[in-house]
Coordinates of C-alpha atoms and ligand atoms in Angstrom, one line a residue:
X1 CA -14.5 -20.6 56.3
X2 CA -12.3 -17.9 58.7
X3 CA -14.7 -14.8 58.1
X4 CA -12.3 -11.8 58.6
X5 CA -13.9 -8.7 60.7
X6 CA -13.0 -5.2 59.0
X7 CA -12.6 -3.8 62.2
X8 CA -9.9 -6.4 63.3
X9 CA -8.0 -6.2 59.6
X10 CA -4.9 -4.9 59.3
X11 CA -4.2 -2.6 56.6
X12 CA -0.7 -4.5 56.1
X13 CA 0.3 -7.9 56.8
X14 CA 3.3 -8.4 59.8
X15 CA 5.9 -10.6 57.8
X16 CA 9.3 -11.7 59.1
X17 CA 11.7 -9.4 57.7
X18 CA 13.5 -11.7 55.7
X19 CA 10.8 -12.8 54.2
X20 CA 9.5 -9.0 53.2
X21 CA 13.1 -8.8 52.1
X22 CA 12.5 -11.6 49.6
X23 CA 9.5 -10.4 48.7
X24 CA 10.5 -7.2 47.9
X25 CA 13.4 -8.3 46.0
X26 CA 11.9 -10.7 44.1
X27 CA 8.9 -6.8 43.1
X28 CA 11.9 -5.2 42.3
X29 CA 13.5 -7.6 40.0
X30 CA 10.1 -8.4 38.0
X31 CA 9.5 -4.3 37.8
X32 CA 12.6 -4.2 36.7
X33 CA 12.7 -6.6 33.9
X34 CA 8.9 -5.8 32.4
X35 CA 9.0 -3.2 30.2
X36 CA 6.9 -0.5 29.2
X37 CA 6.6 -1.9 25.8
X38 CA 4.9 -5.1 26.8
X39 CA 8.2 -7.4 26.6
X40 CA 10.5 -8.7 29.5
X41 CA 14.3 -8.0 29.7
X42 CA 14.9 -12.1 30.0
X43 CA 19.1 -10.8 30.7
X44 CA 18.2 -8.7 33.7
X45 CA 15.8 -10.9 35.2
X46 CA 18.0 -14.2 34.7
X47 CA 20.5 -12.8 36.7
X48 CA 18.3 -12.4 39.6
X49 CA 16.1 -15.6 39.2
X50 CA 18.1 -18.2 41.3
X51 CA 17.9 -21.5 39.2
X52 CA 18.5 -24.8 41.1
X53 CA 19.6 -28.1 39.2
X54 CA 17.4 -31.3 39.6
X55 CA 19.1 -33.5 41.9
X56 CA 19.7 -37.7 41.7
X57 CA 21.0 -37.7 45.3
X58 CA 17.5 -36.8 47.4
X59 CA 17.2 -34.2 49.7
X60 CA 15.0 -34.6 52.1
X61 CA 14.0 -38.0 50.9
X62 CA 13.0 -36.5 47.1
X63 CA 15.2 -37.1 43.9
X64 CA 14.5 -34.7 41.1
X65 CA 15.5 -35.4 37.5
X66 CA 14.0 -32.6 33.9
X67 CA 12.2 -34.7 31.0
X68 CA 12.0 -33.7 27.8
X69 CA 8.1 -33.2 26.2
X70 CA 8.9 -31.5 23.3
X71 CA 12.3 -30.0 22.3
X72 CA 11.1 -27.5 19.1
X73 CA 9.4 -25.8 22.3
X74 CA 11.4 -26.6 25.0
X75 CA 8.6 -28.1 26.8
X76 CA 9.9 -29.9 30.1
X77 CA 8.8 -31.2 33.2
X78 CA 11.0 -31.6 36.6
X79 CA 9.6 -34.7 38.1
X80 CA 10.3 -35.7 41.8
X81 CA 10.4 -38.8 43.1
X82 CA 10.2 -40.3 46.6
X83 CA 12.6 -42.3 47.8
X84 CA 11.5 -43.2 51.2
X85 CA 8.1 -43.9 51.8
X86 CA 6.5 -42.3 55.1
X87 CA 6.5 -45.0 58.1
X88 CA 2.5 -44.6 57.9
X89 CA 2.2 -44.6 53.7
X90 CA 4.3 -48.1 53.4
X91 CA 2.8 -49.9 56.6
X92 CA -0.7 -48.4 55.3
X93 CA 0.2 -49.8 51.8
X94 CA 1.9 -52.6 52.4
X95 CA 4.6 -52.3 50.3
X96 CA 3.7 -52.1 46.9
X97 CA 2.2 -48.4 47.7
X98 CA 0.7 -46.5 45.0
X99 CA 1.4 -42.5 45.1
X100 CA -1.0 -40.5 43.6
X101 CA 0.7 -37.7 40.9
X102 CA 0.4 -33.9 41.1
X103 CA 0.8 -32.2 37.9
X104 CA 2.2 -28.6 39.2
X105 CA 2.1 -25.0 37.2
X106 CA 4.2 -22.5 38.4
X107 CA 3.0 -18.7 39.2
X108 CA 4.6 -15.7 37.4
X109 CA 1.9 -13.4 35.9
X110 CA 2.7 -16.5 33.2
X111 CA 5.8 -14.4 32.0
X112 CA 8.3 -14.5 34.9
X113 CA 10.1 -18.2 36.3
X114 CA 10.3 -21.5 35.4
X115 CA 10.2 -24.7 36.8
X116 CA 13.9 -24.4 37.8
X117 CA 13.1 -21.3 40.0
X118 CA 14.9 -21.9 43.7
X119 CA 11.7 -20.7 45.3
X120 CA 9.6 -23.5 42.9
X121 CA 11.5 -26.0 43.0
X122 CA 12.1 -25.7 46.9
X123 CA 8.1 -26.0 47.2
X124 CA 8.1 -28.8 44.6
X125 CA 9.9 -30.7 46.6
X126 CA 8.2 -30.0 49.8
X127 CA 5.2 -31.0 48.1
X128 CA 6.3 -34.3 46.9
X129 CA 8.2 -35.1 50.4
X130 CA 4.9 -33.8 52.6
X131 CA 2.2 -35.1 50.3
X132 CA 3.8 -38.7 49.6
X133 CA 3.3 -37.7 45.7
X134 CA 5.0 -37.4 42.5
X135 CA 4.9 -34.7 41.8
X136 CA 5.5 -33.5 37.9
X137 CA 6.5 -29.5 37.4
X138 CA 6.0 -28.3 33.9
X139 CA 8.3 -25.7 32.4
X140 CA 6.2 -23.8 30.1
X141 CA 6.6 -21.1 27.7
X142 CA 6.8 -17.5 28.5
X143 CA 4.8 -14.7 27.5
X144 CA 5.0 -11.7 25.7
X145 CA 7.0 -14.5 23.8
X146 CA 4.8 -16.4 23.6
X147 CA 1.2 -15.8 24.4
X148 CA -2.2 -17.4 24.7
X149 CA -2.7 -20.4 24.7
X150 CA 1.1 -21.3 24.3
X151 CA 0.8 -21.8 28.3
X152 CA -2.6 -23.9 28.2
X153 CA -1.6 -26.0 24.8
X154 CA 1.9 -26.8 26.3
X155 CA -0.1 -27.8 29.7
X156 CA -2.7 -30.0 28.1
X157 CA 0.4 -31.6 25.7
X158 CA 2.0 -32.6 29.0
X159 CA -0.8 -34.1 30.3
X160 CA -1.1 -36.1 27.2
X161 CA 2.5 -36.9 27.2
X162 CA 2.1 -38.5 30.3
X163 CA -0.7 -40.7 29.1
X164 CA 0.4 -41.8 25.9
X165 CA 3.8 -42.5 27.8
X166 CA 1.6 -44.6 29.7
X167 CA 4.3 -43.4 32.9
X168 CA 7.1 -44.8 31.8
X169 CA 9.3 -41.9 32.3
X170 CA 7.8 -42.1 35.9
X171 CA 8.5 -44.4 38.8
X172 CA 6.5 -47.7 38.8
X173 CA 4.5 -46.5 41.7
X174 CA 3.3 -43.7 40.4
X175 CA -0.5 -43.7 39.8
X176 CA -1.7 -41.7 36.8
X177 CA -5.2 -42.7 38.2
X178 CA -5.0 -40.4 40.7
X179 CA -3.9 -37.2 39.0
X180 CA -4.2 -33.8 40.8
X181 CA -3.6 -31.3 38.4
X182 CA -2.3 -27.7 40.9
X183 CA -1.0 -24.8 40.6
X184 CA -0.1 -21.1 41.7
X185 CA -1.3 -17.6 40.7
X186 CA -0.9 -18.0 36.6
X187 CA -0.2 -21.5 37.2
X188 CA -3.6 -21.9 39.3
X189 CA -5.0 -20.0 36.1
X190 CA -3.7 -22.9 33.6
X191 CA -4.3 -25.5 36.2
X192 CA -8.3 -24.8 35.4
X193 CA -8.0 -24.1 31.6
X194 CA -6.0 -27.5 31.4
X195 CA -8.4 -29.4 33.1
X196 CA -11.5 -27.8 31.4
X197 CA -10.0 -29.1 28.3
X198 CA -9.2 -32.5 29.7
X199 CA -12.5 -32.6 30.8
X200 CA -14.2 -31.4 28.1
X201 CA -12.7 -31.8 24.5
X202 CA -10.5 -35.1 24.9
X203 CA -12.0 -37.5 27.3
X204 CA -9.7 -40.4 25.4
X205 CA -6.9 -40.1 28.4
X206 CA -6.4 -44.0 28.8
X207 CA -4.9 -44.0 32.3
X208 CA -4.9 -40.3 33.2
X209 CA -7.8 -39.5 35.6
X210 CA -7.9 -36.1 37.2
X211 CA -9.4 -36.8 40.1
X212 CA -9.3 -32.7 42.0
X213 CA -8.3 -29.6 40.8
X214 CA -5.5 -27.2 43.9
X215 CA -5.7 -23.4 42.7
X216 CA -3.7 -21.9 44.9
X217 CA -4.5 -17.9 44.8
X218 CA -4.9 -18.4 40.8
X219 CA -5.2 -15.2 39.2
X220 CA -8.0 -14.4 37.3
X221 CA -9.0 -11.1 36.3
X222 CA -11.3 -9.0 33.8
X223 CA -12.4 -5.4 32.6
X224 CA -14.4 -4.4 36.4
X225 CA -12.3 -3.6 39.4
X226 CA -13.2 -5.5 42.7
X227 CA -13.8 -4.1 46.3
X228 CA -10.0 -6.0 47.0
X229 CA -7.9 -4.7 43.6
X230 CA -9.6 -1.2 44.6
X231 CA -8.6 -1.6 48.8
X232 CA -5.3 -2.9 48.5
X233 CA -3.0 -0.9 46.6
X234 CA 0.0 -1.2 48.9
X235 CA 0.8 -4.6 50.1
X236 CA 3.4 -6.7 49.0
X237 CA 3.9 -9.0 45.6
X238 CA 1.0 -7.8 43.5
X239 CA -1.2 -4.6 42.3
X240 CA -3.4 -3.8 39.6
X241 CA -1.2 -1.7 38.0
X242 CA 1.3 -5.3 37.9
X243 CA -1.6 -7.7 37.0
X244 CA -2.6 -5.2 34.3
X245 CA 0.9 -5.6 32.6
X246 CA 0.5 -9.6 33.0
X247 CA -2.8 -9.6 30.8
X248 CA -1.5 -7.2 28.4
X249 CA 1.5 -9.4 28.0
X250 CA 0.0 -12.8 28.2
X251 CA -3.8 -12.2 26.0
X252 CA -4.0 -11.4 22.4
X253 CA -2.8 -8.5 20.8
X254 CA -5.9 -6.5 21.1
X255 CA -7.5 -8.2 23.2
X256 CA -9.3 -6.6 26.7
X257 CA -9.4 -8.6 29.9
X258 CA -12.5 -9.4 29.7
X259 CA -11.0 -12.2 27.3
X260 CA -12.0 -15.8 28.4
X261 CA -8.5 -16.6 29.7
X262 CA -8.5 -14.2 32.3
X263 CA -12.7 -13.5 32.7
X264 CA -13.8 -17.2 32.5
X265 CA -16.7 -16.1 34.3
X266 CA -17.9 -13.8 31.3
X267 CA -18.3 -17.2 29.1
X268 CA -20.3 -20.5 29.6
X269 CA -19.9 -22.4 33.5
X270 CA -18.7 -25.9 34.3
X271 CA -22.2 -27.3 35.1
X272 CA -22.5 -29.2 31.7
X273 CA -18.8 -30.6 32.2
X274 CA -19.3 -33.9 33.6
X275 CA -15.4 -34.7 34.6
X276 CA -14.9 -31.3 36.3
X277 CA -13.8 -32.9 39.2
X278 CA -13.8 -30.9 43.2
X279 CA -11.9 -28.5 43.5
X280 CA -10.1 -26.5 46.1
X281 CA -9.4 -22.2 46.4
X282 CA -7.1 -21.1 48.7
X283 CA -7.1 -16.9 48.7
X284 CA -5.1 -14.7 51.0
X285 CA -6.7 -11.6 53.0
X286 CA -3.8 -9.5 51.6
X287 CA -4.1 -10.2 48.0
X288 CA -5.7 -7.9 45.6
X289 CA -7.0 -11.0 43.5
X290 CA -9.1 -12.7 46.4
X291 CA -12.6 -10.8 45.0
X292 CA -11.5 -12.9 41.7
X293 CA -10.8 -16.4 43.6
X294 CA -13.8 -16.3 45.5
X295 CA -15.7 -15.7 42.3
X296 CA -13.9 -18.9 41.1
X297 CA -14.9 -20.8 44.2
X298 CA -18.8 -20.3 44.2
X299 CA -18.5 -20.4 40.0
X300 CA -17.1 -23.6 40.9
X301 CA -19.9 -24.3 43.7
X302 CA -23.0 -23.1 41.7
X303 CA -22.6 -25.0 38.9
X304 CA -22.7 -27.8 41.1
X305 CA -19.2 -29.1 41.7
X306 CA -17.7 -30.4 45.3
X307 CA -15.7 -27.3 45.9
X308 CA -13.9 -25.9 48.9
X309 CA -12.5 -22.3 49.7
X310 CA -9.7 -22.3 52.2
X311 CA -9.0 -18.4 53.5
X312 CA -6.1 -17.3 55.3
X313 CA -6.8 -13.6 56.7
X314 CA -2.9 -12.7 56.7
X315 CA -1.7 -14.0 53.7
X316 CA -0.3 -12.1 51.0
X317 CA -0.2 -13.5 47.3
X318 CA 2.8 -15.9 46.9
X319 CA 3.2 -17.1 50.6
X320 CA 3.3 -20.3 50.3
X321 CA 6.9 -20.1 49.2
X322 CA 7.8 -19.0 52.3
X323 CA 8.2 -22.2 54.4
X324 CA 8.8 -19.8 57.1
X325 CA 5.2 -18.1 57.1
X326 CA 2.9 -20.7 59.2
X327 CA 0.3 -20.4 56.6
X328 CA 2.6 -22.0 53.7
X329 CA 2.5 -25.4 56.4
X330 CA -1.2 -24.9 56.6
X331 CA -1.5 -25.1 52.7
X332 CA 0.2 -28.5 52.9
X333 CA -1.9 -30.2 55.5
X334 CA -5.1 -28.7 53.7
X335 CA -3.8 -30.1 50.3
X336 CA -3.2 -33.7 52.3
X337 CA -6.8 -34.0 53.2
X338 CA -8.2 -32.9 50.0
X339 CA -5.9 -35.2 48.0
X340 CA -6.6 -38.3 50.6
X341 CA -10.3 -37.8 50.6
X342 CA -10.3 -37.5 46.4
X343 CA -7.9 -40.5 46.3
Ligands
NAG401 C1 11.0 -2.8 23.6 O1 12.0 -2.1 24.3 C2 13.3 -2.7 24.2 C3 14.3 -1.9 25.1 O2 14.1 -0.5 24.9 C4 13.7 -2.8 22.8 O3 15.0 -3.5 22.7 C5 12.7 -3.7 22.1 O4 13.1 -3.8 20.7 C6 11.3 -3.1 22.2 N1 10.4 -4.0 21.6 C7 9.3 -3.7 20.9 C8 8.4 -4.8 20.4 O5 9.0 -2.5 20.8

């Protein structure tokens, strides 16, 4: 994919100011909130996360609505729905259209946002609008409050959830066939833990199929530091000294990084897993954690899995909620193919 020349890379990324200013607000709030003692002040960093309520009246052609999982854990999902088809998805389909489902994580260092985060939801909805998809959005628990595997157990529960439901909490057109399981940063992270364990351990989904796995910049990590953690220690959104914080927070008491959460490559591969389905990488040229994505993608690729590594050379980690960075519209189209061709 794009090689990137040293001698023609920048040592920091030209972004729009408002979109550095949102950037750096949104450092500030989370380096504000994470304390020193391992836990997050959830006060302080409400009052800066912008919530946005699910909506019954579209915008942009996408309804929203929050369904329950589990209330003893307040387990949620926000799902959207379509309600216009695309000219070329209804004319293609005939009418009785079928739209494939993307089961969404959210990033966060799996401590910070939900999936009633302004900047999530906004891409949610993009997704749903761009893609032609339902698209499902699961809210799960936090750490230091909760830690591994809350995340991953309350990811797979949802997936079950939807197939025991059989989708009746979703429109009649969605197809649980077609199931893309995605997600960003942490939530690219639990988007291949969830699916390992759908593939592996439980292969009695009736209806759900997960047909490709979207990990978007997920953040992995372990014990070593790579050539990129080392080279890029002041660029916007994340650095070591951060993704340190998020392991110590999110793994077991005790535990290093080297843990099989966050150093999946330390433990067995995906070769003897017969469901692991293709899967796409996208990694950023500004992001500390690329050296750990790429190590995802050709994991992925040796153990002999359809797999595809997307690289954007100016990216910084979280872009793509910046509609305004053309990378973020590149993402989308990227995500179209994969999801058509896997269909
Ligand atoms: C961490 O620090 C906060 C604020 O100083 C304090 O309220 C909290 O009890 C501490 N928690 C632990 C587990 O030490």
């Amino acid at each position: 994919m794009a090689g990137v020349d040293s001698a023609t890379r920048a040592a920091t990324p030209s972004l729009p100011w408002k979109t550095k200013l949102l950037v750096t607000g949104l450092t500030i709030a989370i380096d504000c909130s994470r304390r020193s003692n391992g836990t997050v002040n959830r006060r302080l960093f409400n009052f800066v996360d912008a919530k946005a309520p699910p909506s019954t009246k579209p915008i942009n052609g996408v309804t929203s609505s929050d369904i329950t999982v589990d209330p003893s854990r307040n387990l949620w999902f926000r799902l959207y729905t379509i309600t216009r088809l695309s000219a070329a998805s209804s004319a293609a389909d005939d009418g009785d259209a079928k739209l494939p489902v993307i089961v969404f994580f959210h990033g966060g260092g799996f401590a910070f946002f939900s999936a009633d985060t302004k900047p999530f939801d906004d891409f949610c909805r993009r997704l749903a609008s761009e893609l032609q998809a339902i698209v499902i959005s699961v809210n799960y628990r936090l750490a230091p409050e909760h830690r591994f595997p809350s995340q991953f157990d309350d990811a797979f529960d949802t997936l079950k959830f939807l197939d025991v439901n059989d989708g009746v909490h979703l429109p009649q057109y969605a197809d649980l066939s077609r199931c893309f399981v995605a997600g960003d940063s942490a939530g690219g992270n639990i988007a291949h833990h969830v699916t390992l364990r759908a593939s592996t351990n439980h292969p009695e989904f009736k209806k759900l199929k997960i047909c490709g796995l979207i990990a978007v910049q997920p953040f992995f990590g372990g014990e070593e530091r790579t050539e990129s953690e080392l080279r890029l220690t002041n660029v916007p959104s994340v650095n070591v000294e951060r993704t340190d914080w998020m392991w110590r927070a999110f793994l077991p008491e005790g535990s290093d990084r080297n843990h099989e959460a966050a150093n999946i490559f330390s433990g067995r591969d995906v070769s003897g897993v017969e469901k692991y389905p293709a899967t796409m990488v996208f990694v950023g040229g500004f992001d500390p954690l690329q050296d750990w994505q790429k190590r995802f993608y050709e994991w992925v690729n040796k153990a002999g899995k359809e797999a595809y590594l997307v690289e954007y050379p100016h990216a910084i980690h979280g872009f793509y909620v910046f509609p305004e960075l053309p990378e973020s519209s590149l993402l989308i189209t990227e995500m179209r193919g994969f999801i058509q061709k896997h269909s």
